[in-house]
PDB file of C-alpha atoms in Angstrom:
ATOM      1  CA  MET A  74       1.083   6.917   1.694  1.00 47.00           C
ATOM      2  CA  PRO A  75       4.575   5.213   1.965  1.00 51.00           C
ATOM      3  CA  LEU A  76       7.659   7.438   1.389  1.00 51.00           C
ATOM      4  CA  ASP A  77       8.854   5.235  -1.474  1.00 61.00           C
ATOM      5  CA  THR A  78       5.565   5.383  -3.286  1.00 83.00           C
ATOM      6  CA  THR A  79       6.237   6.414  -7.074  1.00 86.00           C
ATOM      7  CA  ILE A  80       3.093   8.497  -8.504  1.00 87.00           C
ATOM      8  CA  PHE A  81       4.526   8.983 -12.043  1.00 86.00           C
ATOM      9  CA  SER A  82       8.021   7.583 -13.544  1.00 87.00           C
ATOM     10  CA  ALA A  83       9.625   8.129 -17.054  1.00 84.00           C
ATOM     11  CA  ALA A  84      12.887   6.579 -18.004  1.00 80.00           C
ATOM     12  CA  ASP A  85      15.039   9.488 -15.978  1.00 86.00           C
ATOM     13  CA  VAL A  86      12.662  11.179 -13.882  1.00 92.00           C
ATOM     14  CA  PHE A  87      10.005  10.446 -11.244  1.00 93.00           C
ATOM     15  CA  VAL A  88       7.299  12.015  -8.755  1.00 95.00           C
ATOM     16  CA  SER A  89       6.691  10.869  -5.337  1.00 94.00           C
ATOM     17  CA  PRO A  90       5.210  12.274  -2.224  1.00 94.00           C
ATOM     18  CA  ALA A  91       7.193  14.609  -0.080  1.00 93.00           C
ATOM     19  CA  ILE A  92       6.415  13.749   3.482  1.00 92.00           C
ATOM     20  CA  SER A  93       7.229  15.758   6.503  1.00 92.00           C
ATOM     21  CA  THR A  94       8.961  14.496   9.683  1.00 94.00           C
ATOM     22  CA  ASP A  95       5.742  14.015  11.234  1.00 95.00           C
ATOM     23  CA  GLY A  96       4.263  12.075   8.137  1.00 91.00           C
ATOM     24  CA  SER A  97       1.918  14.769   6.700  1.00 93.00           C
ATOM     25  CA  LEU A  98       2.133  15.270   3.100  1.00 93.00           C
ATOM     26  CA  LEU A  99       3.895  18.346   2.013  1.00 94.00           C
ATOM     27  CA  GLY A 100       3.389  18.062  -1.779  1.00 96.00           C
ATOM     28  CA  TYR A 101       5.018  16.113  -4.547  1.00 96.00           C
ATOM     29  CA  ARG A 102       8.796  15.717  -5.330  1.00 95.00           C
ATOM     30  CA  VAL A 103      10.085  15.634  -8.997  1.00 96.00           C
ATOM     31  CA  GLN A 104      13.359  13.991  -8.930  1.00 94.00           C
ATOM     32  CA  THR A 105      15.902  12.552 -11.332  1.00 91.00           C
ATOM     33  CA  LEU A 106      17.050   8.728 -11.173  1.00 88.00           C
ATOM     34  CA  SER A 107      20.541  10.288 -10.066  1.00 89.00           C
ATOM     35  CA  GLY A 108      18.986  11.777  -7.098  1.00 91.00           C
ATOM     36  CA  MET A 109      18.591  15.536  -8.051  1.00 93.00           C
ATOM     37  CA  ILE A 110      15.469  17.147  -6.888  1.00 95.00           C
ATOM     38  CA  LEU A 111      14.088  19.314  -9.709  1.00 94.00           C
ATOM     39  CA  ALA A 112      10.921  20.755  -7.731  1.00 96.00           C
ATOM     40  CA  VAL A 113       8.737  20.343  -4.768  1.00 96.00           C
ATOM     41  CA  VAL A 114       5.165  21.424  -5.476  1.00 97.00           C
ATOM     42  CA  ARG A 115       1.691  21.034  -3.691  1.00 96.00           C
ATOM     43  CA  GLN A 116      -0.083  19.746  -6.665  1.00 96.00           C
ATOM     44  CA  ARG A 117       0.165  16.377  -8.012  1.00 94.00           C
ATOM     45  CA  GLU A 118      -0.832  17.444 -11.682  1.00 95.00           C
ATOM     46  CA  VAL A 119       1.872  20.070 -11.752  1.00 97.00           C
ATOM     47  CA  ALA A 120       4.592  17.555 -10.620  1.00 96.00           C
ATOM     48  CA  ILE A 121       3.612  15.203 -13.062  1.00 94.00           C
ATOM     49  CA  ALA A 122       3.802  18.048 -16.001  1.00 95.00           C
ATOM     50  CA  ILE A 123       7.079  19.221 -14.811  1.00 95.00           C
ATOM     51  CA  ALA A 124       8.273  15.351 -14.600  1.00 94.00           C
ATOM     52  CA  GLN A 125       6.927  15.051 -18.156  1.00 94.00           C
ATOM     53  CA  ALA A 126       8.797  18.247 -19.584  1.00 92.00           C
ATOM     54  CA  ALA A 127      11.855  17.348 -17.822  1.00 90.00           C
ATOM     55  CA  HIS A 128      11.844  13.765 -19.443  1.00 87.00           C
ATOM     56  CA  GLU A 129      11.095  15.418 -22.926  1.00 87.00           C
ATOM     57  CA  GLU A 130      13.923  17.873 -22.533  1.00 82.00           C
ATOM     58  CA  GLU A 131      16.228  14.885 -21.811  1.00 78.00           C
ATOM     59  CA  ARG A 132      14.984  12.913 -24.453  1.00 78.00           C
ATOM     60  CA  LEU A 133      15.338  15.604 -27.107  1.00 79.00           C
ATOM     61  CA  SER A 134      18.593  17.296 -25.703  1.00 73.00           C
ATOM     62  CA  PRO A 135      20.969  15.130 -28.164  1.00 72.00           C
ATOM     63  CA  HIS A 136      18.836  16.231 -31.111  1.00 65.00           C
ATOM     64  CA  LEU A 137      19.251  20.078 -29.989  1.00 61.00           C
ATOM     65  CA  HIS A 138      23.034  20.146 -30.079  1.00 53.00           C
TER      66      HIS A 138
END
């Protein structure tokens, strides 16, 4: 799986594979478009759930203040 593969993407966050230096898959990285890593987890479904929650939080935050 190439390093730049995106598994899930929303407007402001995406999930991609976390690859070790030897090329093995460590898990999945949840990252914002600005480059901030929110989480690195082993399960793909968990990474997608975190990304969806982060996206919803960002989308709804202007309405919460």
